[in-house]
Short mmCIF file of C-alpha atoms in Angstrom, two decimals:
data_model
loop_
_atom_site.label_atom_id
_atom_site.label_comp_id
_atom_site.label_asym_id
_atom_site.label_seq_id
_atom_site.Cartn_x
_atom_site.Cartn_y
_atom_site.Cartn_z
CA UNK A 1 0.00 0.00 0.00
CA UNK A 2 1.26 3.45 -0.85
CA UNK A 3 2.27 5.29 2.27
CA UNK A 4 1.63 8.77 0.92
CA UNK A 5 -2.19 8.78 1.07
CA UNK A 6 -2.25 7.24 4.54
CA UNK A 7 -0.37 10.17 5.99
CA UNK A 8 -3.14 12.46 4.79
CA UNK A 9 -6.04 10.39 6.06
CA UNK A 10 -7.74 10.57 9.39
CA UNK A 11 -8.27 13.50 11.71
CA UNK A 12 -5.33 15.45 13.00
CA UNK A 13 -5.46 17.19 16.38
CA UNK A 14 -9.04 15.99 16.91
CA UNK A 15 -7.94 12.36 16.56
CA UNK A 16 -7.97 9.83 19.36
CA UNK A 17 -4.24 9.23 18.95
CA UNK A 18 -3.60 12.93 19.63
CA UNK A 19 -5.84 12.62 22.68
CA UNK A 20 -3.68 9.70 23.75
CA UNK A 21 -0.59 11.88 23.30
CA UNK A 22 -2.15 14.55 25.53
CA UNK A 23 -2.91 12.04 28.27
CA UNK A 24 0.68 10.78 28.10
CA UNK A 25 1.72 14.42 28.22
CA UNK A 26 -0.20 14.77 31.49
CA UNK A 27 1.33 11.54 32.81
CA UNK A 28 4.87 12.67 32.00
CA UNK A 29 4.01 16.05 33.51
CA UNK A 30 2.97 14.31 36.71
CA UNK A 31 6.05 12.11 36.97
CA UNK A 32 8.56 14.88 36.37
CA UNK A 33 6.90 17.19 38.91
CA UNK A 34 7.14 14.40 41.47
CA UNK A 35 10.78 13.88 40.58
CA UNK A 36 11.81 17.55 40.59
CA UNK A 37 9.75 18.51 43.65
CA UNK A 38 12.64 17.59 45.93
CA UNK A 39 15.05 19.78 43.96
CA UNK A 40 13.00 22.89 44.69
CA UNK A 41 11.87 21.92 48.20
CA UNK A 42 15.36 21.02 49.38
CA UNK A 43 16.37 24.70 49.32
CA UNK A 44 13.95 25.25 52.21
CA UNK A 45 14.57 21.84 53.76
CA UNK A 46 18.27 22.58 54.33
CA UNK A 47 18.00 26.35 54.75
CA UNK A 48 20.83 27.12 57.16
CA UNK A 49 19.34 30.48 58.10
CA UNK A 50 16.58 28.76 60.03
CA UNK A 51 17.04 27.22 63.45
CA UNK A 52 18.55 23.75 63.29
CA UNK A 53 17.42 20.92 65.45
CA UNK A 54 19.03 17.48 65.35
CA UNK A 55 19.80 16.17 61.90
CA UNK A 56 16.71 14.80 60.16
CA UNK A 57 14.45 16.04 62.93
CA UNK A 58 12.59 19.16 64.01
CA UNK A 59 11.43 20.52 67.32
CA UNK A 60 7.81 20.16 66.27
CA UNK A 61 6.29 18.04 63.51
CA UNK A 62 4.48 20.26 61.03
CA UNK A 63 1.50 18.01 60.41
CA UNK A 64 0.79 16.89 63.94
CA UNK A 65 1.02 20.42 65.30
CA UNK A 66 -1.32 21.82 62.70
CA UNK A 67 -3.94 19.16 63.36
CA UNK A 68 -3.76 19.54 67.14
CA UNK A 69 -3.99 23.34 66.96
CA UNK A 70 -6.03 24.37 63.90
CA UNK A 71 -6.02 28.03 64.93
CA UNK A 72 -2.26 28.33 64.52
CA UNK A 73 -1.37 30.78 61.77
CA UNK A 74 0.10 29.62 58.49
CA UNK A 75 3.20 31.72 59.07
CA UNK A 76 3.84 29.94 62.36
CA UNK A 77 3.33 26.61 60.60
CA UNK A 78 5.96 27.51 58.03
CA UNK A 79 8.43 28.58 60.72
CA UNK A 80 8.16 25.16 62.37
CA UNK A 81 8.70 23.03 59.28
CA UNK A 82 11.65 20.70 59.57
CA UNK A 83 15.14 21.80 58.56
CA UNK A 84 17.74 19.13 57.88
CA UNK A 85 21.53 19.28 58.01
CA UNK A 86 22.31 17.56 54.71
CA UNK A 87 25.68 18.30 53.10
CA UNK A 88 26.15 18.87 49.35
CA UNK A 89 27.46 15.32 49.03
CA UNK A 90 24.39 13.93 50.83
CA UNK A 91 22.09 15.98 48.62
CA UNK A 92 23.85 14.62 45.54
CA UNK A 93 23.22 11.06 46.74
CA UNK A 94 19.55 11.85 47.43
CA UNK A 95 19.13 13.40 43.99
CA UNK A 96 20.74 10.45 42.22
CA UNK A 97 18.92 7.77 44.24
CA UNK A 98 15.80 8.02 42.08
CA UNK A 99 17.97 7.17 39.06
CA UNK A 100 19.18 4.00 40.76
CA UNK A 101 15.57 2.90 41.13
CA UNK A 102 14.68 3.71 37.54
CA UNK A 103 17.62 1.66 36.27
CA UNK A 104 16.48 -1.39 38.25
CA UNK A 105 13.13 -1.54 36.43
CA UNK A 106 13.78 0.00 33.02
CA UNK A 107 14.79 -3.17 31.20
CA UNK A 108 12.43 -5.64 32.94
CA UNK A 109 9.44 -3.31 32.63
CA UNK A 110 10.26 -2.55 29.00
CA UNK A 111 10.38 -6.27 28.21
CA UNK A 112 7.21 -7.10 30.15
CA UNK A 113 5.34 -4.19 28.58
CA UNK A 114 6.02 -5.76 25.18
CA UNK A 115 4.43 -9.05 26.30
CA UNK A 116 1.73 -8.11 28.79
CA UNK A 117 -0.56 -5.08 28.95
CA UNK A 118 1.50 -1.90 28.88
CA UNK A 119 -1.49 0.04 30.21
CA UNK A 120 -1.44 -1.82 33.53
CA UNK A 121 2.35 -1.61 33.96
CA UNK A 122 2.42 2.14 33.23
CA UNK A 123 -0.59 2.86 35.41
CA UNK A 124 0.78 0.90 38.36
CA UNK A 125 4.09 2.74 38.14
CA UNK A 126 2.36 6.11 38.08
CA UNK A 127 0.19 5.24 41.08
CA UNK A 128 3.10 3.98 43.20
CA UNK A 129 5.17 7.06 42.38
CA UNK A 130 2.29 9.34 43.39
CA UNK A 131 1.73 7.60 46.72
CA UNK A 132 5.43 7.70 47.59
CA UNK A 133 5.52 11.41 46.80
CA UNK A 134 2.81 11.95 49.40
CA UNK A 135 4.89 10.08 52.01
CA UNK A 136 8.19 11.90 51.32
CA UNK A 137 7.81 14.63 54.02
CA UNK A 138 7.10 11.98 56.64
CA UNK A 139 10.10 9.95 55.47
CA UNK A 140 12.36 13.00 55.84
CA UNK A 141 11.53 13.23 59.54
CA UNK A 142 12.62 9.61 60.02
CA UNK A 143 16.04 10.16 58.47
CA UNK A 144 18.00 10.59 55.28
CA UNK A 145 18.29 6.82 54.78
CA UNK A 146 14.52 6.46 54.49
CA UNK A 147 14.39 9.38 52.04
CA UNK A 148 16.95 7.62 49.85
CA UNK A 149 14.95 4.37 50.04
CA UNK A 150 11.71 6.17 49.19
CA UNK A 151 13.31 7.92 46.23
CA UNK A 152 14.84 4.66 45.00
CA UNK A 153 11.51 2.83 45.09
CA UNK A 154 9.86 5.83 43.46
CA UNK A 155 12.45 5.59 40.71
CA UNK A 156 11.56 1.93 40.21
CA UNK A 157 7.91 2.91 39.82
CA UNK A 158 8.72 5.68 37.35
CA UNK A 159 10.95 3.31 35.40
CA UNK A 160 7.88 1.11 34.91
CA UNK A 161 5.88 4.10 33.65
CA UNK A 162 8.50 5.65 31.34
CA UNK A 163 9.47 2.74 29.11
CA UNK A 164 6.10 1.14 28.41
CA UNK A 165 5.01 4.25 26.54
CA UNK A 166 6.92 3.16 23.45
CA UNK A 167 5.08 -0.16 23.41
CA UNK A 168 1.84 1.80 23.09
CA UNK A 169 3.25 4.11 20.43
CA UNK A 170 4.46 1.15 18.39
CA UNK A 171 0.76 0.26 17.98
CA UNK A 172 -0.76 3.73 17.86
CA UNK A 173 1.65 6.02 15.96
CA UNK A 174 1.79 5.95 12.13
CA UNK A 175 5.44 6.15 11.00
CA UNK A 176 5.21 9.70 9.60
CA UNK A 177 3.48 10.98 12.74
CA UNK A 178 5.85 9.53 15.31
CA UNK A 179 7.88 12.69 15.85
CA UNK A 180 4.75 14.77 16.37
CA UNK A 181 2.94 12.36 18.70
CA UNK A 182 5.94 11.41 20.80
CA UNK A 183 7.00 15.05 21.08
CA UNK A 184 3.56 16.06 22.34
CA UNK A 185 3.72 13.29 24.94
CA UNK A 186 7.35 13.91 25.82
CA UNK A 187 6.91 17.66 26.19
CA UNK A 188 4.93 16.93 29.35
CA UNK A 189 8.24 16.40 31.14
CA UNK A 190 9.54 19.83 30.17
CA UNK A 191 6.21 21.51 30.92
CA UNK A 192 6.08 19.73 34.27
CA UNK A 193 9.55 20.99 35.10
CA UNK A 194 8.39 24.50 34.21
CA UNK A 195 5.34 24.29 36.48
CA UNK A 196 7.04 22.71 39.51
CA UNK A 197 9.96 25.13 39.36
CA UNK A 198 7.65 28.08 38.80
CA UNK A 199 5.18 27.40 41.61
CA UNK A 200 7.25 25.11 43.84
CA UNK A 201 9.05 28.01 45.50
CA UNK A 202 5.77 29.89 45.96
CA UNK A 203 4.14 26.84 47.54
CA UNK A 204 7.13 26.28 49.78
CA UNK A 205 7.14 29.87 51.03
CA UNK A 206 3.38 30.31 51.41
CA UNK A 207 2.27 26.85 52.59
CA UNK A 208 5.47 25.13 53.64
CA UNK A 209 7.74 22.80 51.68
CA UNK A 210 5.79 19.59 52.58
CA UNK A 211 2.86 20.85 50.48
CA UNK A 212 5.04 20.71 47.36
CA UNK A 213 4.91 16.92 47.75
CA UNK A 214 1.27 16.75 48.85
CA UNK A 215 -0.05 18.78 45.92
CA UNK A 216 1.84 17.03 43.13
CA UNK A 217 1.39 13.61 44.71
CA UNK A 218 -2.35 14.26 44.74
CA UNK A 219 -2.32 15.38 41.12
CA UNK A 220 -0.63 12.10 40.25
CA UNK A 221 -3.44 10.12 41.89
CA UNK A 222 -5.98 12.02 39.80
CA UNK A 223 -3.92 11.30 36.67
CA UNK A 224 -4.05 7.58 37.49
CA UNK A 225 -7.84 7.61 37.37
CA UNK A 226 -7.72 9.25 33.93
CA UNK A 227 -5.09 6.79 32.74
CA UNK A 228 -6.94 3.61 33.70
CA UNK A 229 -10.26 4.79 32.23
CA UNK A 230 -9.12 6.28 28.91
CA UNK A 231 -5.93 4.49 27.80
CA UNK A 232 -6.02 1.27 25.75
CA UNK A 233 -3.05 -0.77 24.54
CA UNK A 234 -3.95 -0.66 20.84
CA UNK A 235 -6.52 0.99 18.55
CA UNK A 236 -8.23 -2.32 17.73
CA UNK A 237 -9.76 -2.56 21.22
CA UNK A 238 -10.54 1.08 21.97
CA UNK A 239 -14.33 1.54 22.17
CA UNK A 240 -14.31 5.23 21.15
CA UNK A 241 -12.07 5.21 18.07
CA UNK A 242 -13.63 5.92 14.70
CA UNK A 243 -13.49 3.34 11.93
CA UNK A 244 -11.65 5.80 9.71
CA UNK A 245 -8.90 6.44 12.24
CA UNK A 246 -8.55 2.75 13.10
CA UNK A 247 -8.11 1.84 9.43
CA UNK A 248 -5.61 4.68 8.98
CA UNK A 249 -3.43 3.48 11.87
CA UNK A 250 -3.65 -0.21 10.97
CA UNK A 251 -2.87 0.35 7.29
CA UNK A 252 0.09 2.63 8.05
CA UNK A 253 1.56 -0.01 10.35
CA UNK A 254 0.74 -2.93 8.04
CA UNK A 255 4.37 -3.49 7.02
CA UNK A 256 5.52 -3.75 10.62
CA UNK A 257 5.22 -6.90 12.61
CA UNK A 258 2.80 -6.73 15.53
CA UNK A 259 2.83 -10.36 16.59
CA UNK A 260 3.82 -11.12 20.18
CA UNK A 261 7.49 -11.84 20.58
CA UNK A 262 8.72 -14.81 22.57
CA UNK A 263 12.45 -14.08 22.71
CA UNK A 264 14.89 -11.23 22.32
CA UNK A 265 17.91 -11.43 19.96
CA UNK A 266 20.37 -10.19 22.55
CA UNK A 267 23.51 -11.20 20.65
CA UNK A 268 22.39 -9.37 17.51
CA UNK A 269 21.55 -6.30 19.56
CA UNK A 270 24.96 -6.27 21.22
CA UNK A 271 26.66 -6.35 17.81
CA UNK A 272 24.44 -3.60 16.36
CA UNK A 273 26.38 -0.33 16.06
CA UNK A 274 23.28 1.77 15.18
CA UNK A 275 21.82 0.65 18.50
CA UNK A 276 24.98 1.61 20.36
CA UNK A 277 24.80 5.00 18.64
CA UNK A 278 21.39 5.51 20.24
CA UNK A 279 22.71 4.41 23.63
CA UNK A 280 25.62 6.86 23.53
CA UNK A 281 23.23 9.60 22.44
CA UNK A 282 21.04 8.92 25.48
CA UNK A 283 24.07 8.88 27.78
CA UNK A 284 25.28 12.25 26.53
CA UNK A 285 21.82 13.85 26.49
CA UNK A 286 20.90 12.75 30.01
CA UNK A 287 24.24 13.82 31.45
CA UNK A 288 23.59 17.53 30.95
CA UNK A 289 19.79 17.33 31.27
CA UNK A 290 20.03 15.70 34.70
CA UNK A 291 22.35 18.42 35.94
CA UNK A 292 20.00 21.14 34.69
CA UNK A 293 16.87 19.52 36.13
CA UNK A 294 18.47 18.66 39.47
CA UNK A 295 20.81 21.55 40.18
CA UNK A 296 19.27 24.50 38.33
CA UNK A 297 17.50 25.94 41.43
CA UNK A 298 20.71 25.55 43.43
CA UNK A 299 22.80 27.17 40.68
CA UNK A 300 20.48 30.17 40.40
CA UNK A 301 20.27 30.51 44.18
CA UNK A 302 24.04 30.35 44.79
CA UNK A 303 25.45 32.01 41.66
CA UNK A 304 22.81 34.69 41.10
CA UNK A 305 22.05 35.02 44.83
CA UNK A 306 18.26 35.15 44.59
CA UNK A 307 15.70 34.02 47.17
CA UNK A 308 13.71 30.78 47.10
CA UNK A 309 10.65 32.20 45.37
CA UNK A 310 12.57 33.98 42.62
CA UNK A 311 14.89 30.99 42.26
CA UNK A 312 11.92 28.76 41.48
CA UNK A 313 10.43 31.19 38.97
CA UNK A 314 13.75 31.72 37.18
CA UNK A 315 14.43 27.97 37.19
CA UNK A 316 11.11 27.36 35.48
CA UNK A 317 11.79 29.57 32.45
CA UNK A 318 14.17 27.14 30.67
CA UNK A 319 11.56 24.40 30.73
CA UNK A 320 8.77 26.33 29.05
CA UNK A 321 11.31 26.84 26.26
CA UNK A 322 12.10 23.12 26.36
CA UNK A 323 8.41 22.19 26.12
CA UNK A 324 7.89 24.52 23.16
CA UNK A 325 11.00 23.32 21.33
CA UNK A 326 9.98 19.68 21.84
CA UNK A 327 6.60 20.19 20.16
CA UNK A 328 7.90 22.48 17.42
CA UNK A 329 10.78 20.13 16.71
CA UNK A 330 8.39 17.22 16.30
CA UNK A 331 6.17 19.21 13.95
CA UNK A 332 9.15 20.32 11.87
CA UNK A 333 10.62 16.81 11.68
CA UNK A 334 7.35 15.30 10.43
CA UNK A 335 6.92 18.18 7.98
CA UNK A 336 10.35 17.50 6.47
CA UNK A 337 9.53 13.80 6.19
CA UNK A 338 5.99 14.12 4.82
CA UNK A 339 7.15 16.53 2.09
CA UNK A 340 10.12 14.32 1.20
CA UNK A 341 12.50 17.23 1.81
CA UNK A 342 14.95 15.08 3.76
CA UNK A 343 15.46 11.36 4.28
CA UNK A 344 14.56 9.87 7.65
CA UNK A 345 18.16 9.29 8.73
CA UNK A 346 19.11 12.88 7.80
CA UNK A 347 16.23 14.21 9.90
CA UNK A 348 17.26 12.06 12.87
CA UNK A 349 20.91 13.17 12.65
CA UNK A 350 20.00 16.80 12.05
CA UNK A 351 17.88 17.08 15.19
CA UNK A 352 20.36 15.02 17.19
CA UNK A 353 23.15 17.40 16.16
CA UNK A 354 21.15 20.48 17.12
CA UNK A 355 20.11 18.88 20.41
CA UNK A 356 23.67 18.03 21.48
CA UNK A 357 25.80 20.77 19.94
CA UNK A 358 23.79 23.90 20.80
CA UNK A 359 23.39 23.19 24.55
CA UNK A 360 27.07 22.30 24.75
CA UNK A 361 28.02 25.72 23.40
CA UNK A 362 25.69 27.39 25.89
CA UNK A 363 27.10 25.35 28.79
CA UNK A 364 30.69 26.25 27.89
CA UNK A 365 29.73 29.95 27.75
CA UNK A 366 27.98 29.98 31.14
CA UNK A 367 31.07 30.36 33.39
CA UNK A 368 32.24 33.35 31.34
CA UNK A 369 28.98 35.30 31.74
CA UNK A 370 28.35 34.51 35.42
CA UNK A 371 28.64 38.21 36.27
CA UNK A 372 25.83 39.09 33.85
CA UNK A 373 22.39 38.31 35.23
CA UNK A 374 20.60 38.59 31.87
CA UNK A 375 23.17 36.61 29.87
CA UNK A 376 23.16 33.80 32.44
CA UNK A 377 19.37 33.51 32.35
CA UNK A 378 19.33 33.50 28.53
CA UNK A 379 21.88 30.70 28.35
CA UNK A 380 20.05 28.69 31.03
CA UNK A 381 16.86 29.03 28.98
CA UNK A 382 18.58 27.93 25.78
CA UNK A 383 20.21 24.80 27.22
CA UNK A 384 17.02 22.75 27.93
CA UNK A 385 15.22 24.27 24.93
CA UNK A 386 17.81 23.28 22.35
CA UNK A 387 18.59 20.00 24.13
CA UNK A 388 15.02 18.78 23.66
CA UNK A 389 15.40 18.87 19.89
CA UNK A 390 16.92 15.41 20.44
CA UNK A 391 13.35 14.17 20.94
CA UNK A 392 12.99 14.15 17.15
CA UNK A 393 16.43 12.58 16.75
CA UNK A 394 17.91 9.55 18.47
CA UNK A 395 15.31 9.62 21.26
CA UNK A 396 12.72 7.94 19.01
CA UNK A 397 15.19 6.17 16.74
CA UNK A 398 14.36 2.78 18.28
CA UNK A 399 10.91 3.03 16.67
CA UNK A 400 12.68 3.29 13.31
CA UNK A 401 15.23 0.49 13.58
CA UNK A 402 13.34 -2.02 15.77
CA UNK A 403 9.64 -1.23 16.32
CA UNK A 404 9.01 -4.77 17.63
CA UNK A 405 11.41 -4.15 20.50
CA UNK A 406 10.86 -0.41 20.95
CA UNK A 407 9.82 -0.59 24.60
CA UNK A 408 12.59 -3.02 25.58
CA UNK A 409 15.24 -0.97 23.78
CA UNK A 410 13.86 2.26 25.22
CA UNK A 411 14.36 0.72 28.64
CA UNK A 412 18.00 0.00 27.87
CA UNK A 413 18.45 3.44 26.30
CA UNK A 414 17.05 5.20 29.34
CA UNK A 415 19.22 2.93 31.46
CA UNK A 416 22.30 4.37 29.79
CA UNK A 417 20.86 7.85 30.24
CA UNK A 418 20.18 7.29 33.91
CA UNK A 419 23.64 5.89 34.51
CA UNK A 420 24.84 9.21 33.12
CA UNK A 421 22.40 10.97 35.46
CA UNK A 422 23.71 9.12 38.50
CA UNK A 423 27.34 9.86 37.65
CA UNK A 424 26.68 13.49 36.71
CA UNK A 425 24.56 14.21 39.83
CA UNK A 426 27.12 12.69 42.16
CA UNK A 427 30.06 14.31 40.35
CA UNK A 428 28.35 17.71 40.37
CA UNK A 429 27.73 17.51 44.11
CA UNK A 430 31.38 16.62 44.67
CA UNK A 431 32.80 19.29 42.34
CA UNK A 432 30.77 22.20 43.70
CA UNK A 433 31.48 21.15 47.29
CA UNK A 434 35.21 21.65 46.70
CA UNK A 435 34.99 25.14 45.23
CA UNK A 436 31.77 26.67 43.93
CA UNK A 437 33.15 28.85 41.12
CA UNK A 438 35.70 26.45 39.64
CA UNK A 439 33.39 23.53 40.42
CA UNK A 440 30.57 24.84 38.24
CA UNK A 441 33.03 25.62 35.45
CA UNK A 442 34.34 22.06 35.49
CA UNK A 443 30.77 20.71 35.57
CA UNK A 444 29.80 22.57 32.39
CA UNK A 445 33.04 21.84 30.52
CA UNK A 446 32.77 18.15 31.30
CA UNK A 447 29.12 18.11 30.18
CA UNK A 448 30.05 19.68 26.83
CA UNK A 449 32.78 17.07 26.28
CA UNK A 450 30.35 14.22 27.00
CA UNK A 451 27.82 15.70 24.57
CA UNK A 452 30.40 15.97 21.81
CA UNK A 453 31.40 12.34 22.24
CA UNK A 454 27.79 11.20 21.91
CA UNK A 455 27.20 13.39 18.87
CA UNK A 456 30.24 12.17 16.94
CA UNK A 457 29.43 8.53 17.67
CA UNK A 458 25.80 8.92 16.56
CA UNK A 459 26.73 10.75 13.36
CA UNK A 460 29.15 7.94 12.49
CA UNK A 461 26.95 4.91 13.20
CA UNK A 462 23.32 6.05 13.44
CA UNK A 463 20.80 4.47 11.01
CA UNK A 464 17.04 4.60 10.43
CA UNK A 465 16.31 1.32 8.58
CA UNK A 466 14.68 -1.63 10.35
CA UNK A 467 17.50 -3.99 11.34
CA UNK A 468 17.49 -7.59 10.12
CA UNK A 469 17.26 -8.99 13.63
CA UNK A 470 14.15 -6.87 14.28
CA UNK A 471 12.19 -8.34 11.36
CA UNK A 472 9.59 -11.02 11.97
CA UNK A 473 11.17 -13.51 9.57
CA UNK A 474 14.30 -13.53 11.73
CA UNK A 475 12.53 -13.79 15.06
CA UNK A 476 10.33 -16.74 14.08
CA UNK A 477 13.40 -18.97 13.76
CA UNK A 478 14.79 -18.26 17.23
#
């Protein structure tokens, strides 16, 4: 069947598949707000200007006091919230602990989502993450060890929710709409970072830092209800899809195998250089992105010397740019493909190059403009914005080269990214604890070097054709 007409058929933004992308957008929004909430709340949690009690304890518990004396003013409540004596090294371990958890479940959940119902695996991960977010303030009062455990388990839950998305897209996204649909869904992470960083400081100052966790944990529970009632694993079983849209999706995916897989060609995957190009791309991309997401409030607070509220607002600006660039990049990529202006592999490498090179240049320039408030903010806005152009590059490349194993390979890809996140978070905490000025300079220079390595490797070995080991004829003989 000719692929050209199928790209023109079916509704566009009024389609059910775009509605699915919006719900995934909301889910990614929820998970990233729960992940980043600690980054913004920790500024108040370890605020050395407040009175310190014993480490990991406070003179009065915020919740119990409020319930026993409902007439107590909100200002008094805020003054009594716990303050913890956590060093920069300890904070780095806490920040990276969620990545340890995600790594533990990325590959197993990605594999299971390709065999069982991805809807249930994703929904369960989202629900567990939301509940653990609600319990984080209580865990902090019991000690830093419990916080690390909570964050690790939360990472395991989010690992379940992240990877299974590509199993759903392998059955819902027509090939020439993949960039657009996945970018709409993926932009929820950037938009969530914008919201939590924008309002997190305001919530922390007006209500108290525990409410940062209560509010976004509650939003996650609401999102779970929406997820379990609206999401279906494939268009064939959705009760609300139109016949026209179902036929459009099925016909566009007709040349791809959709039969259940019984085994995974591990040896062929290990020998596949295009796959390793994707892995190195993820490693490089996540290295800098994790630093920005995790340490941006701290950087703005310490380098620009602004208060908690303004730090949160300024930290949010880069992520509204990131959300916009993600969606616009997806639209542009699909436009170039649908008009036959560029081949698929050229589009993937073009957006990968922009998403790795441009933020590297901005990161290298940051230490030299630290004295300029405006220049620093502009560069901090450009780094996440340009970095998210990778979402139309190697980020979705597994759907091109191995759609049958997209979820499993996405799990491995994110595993490489999260290893980078663990190393970069821990290294950043160590470097800035030695000397703040030179530490930040070394952090950004190292990030640029890692990005350049990933870019060169992907340009050399990246491909966009379905690999032989990913075709059904090969799998049936295993």
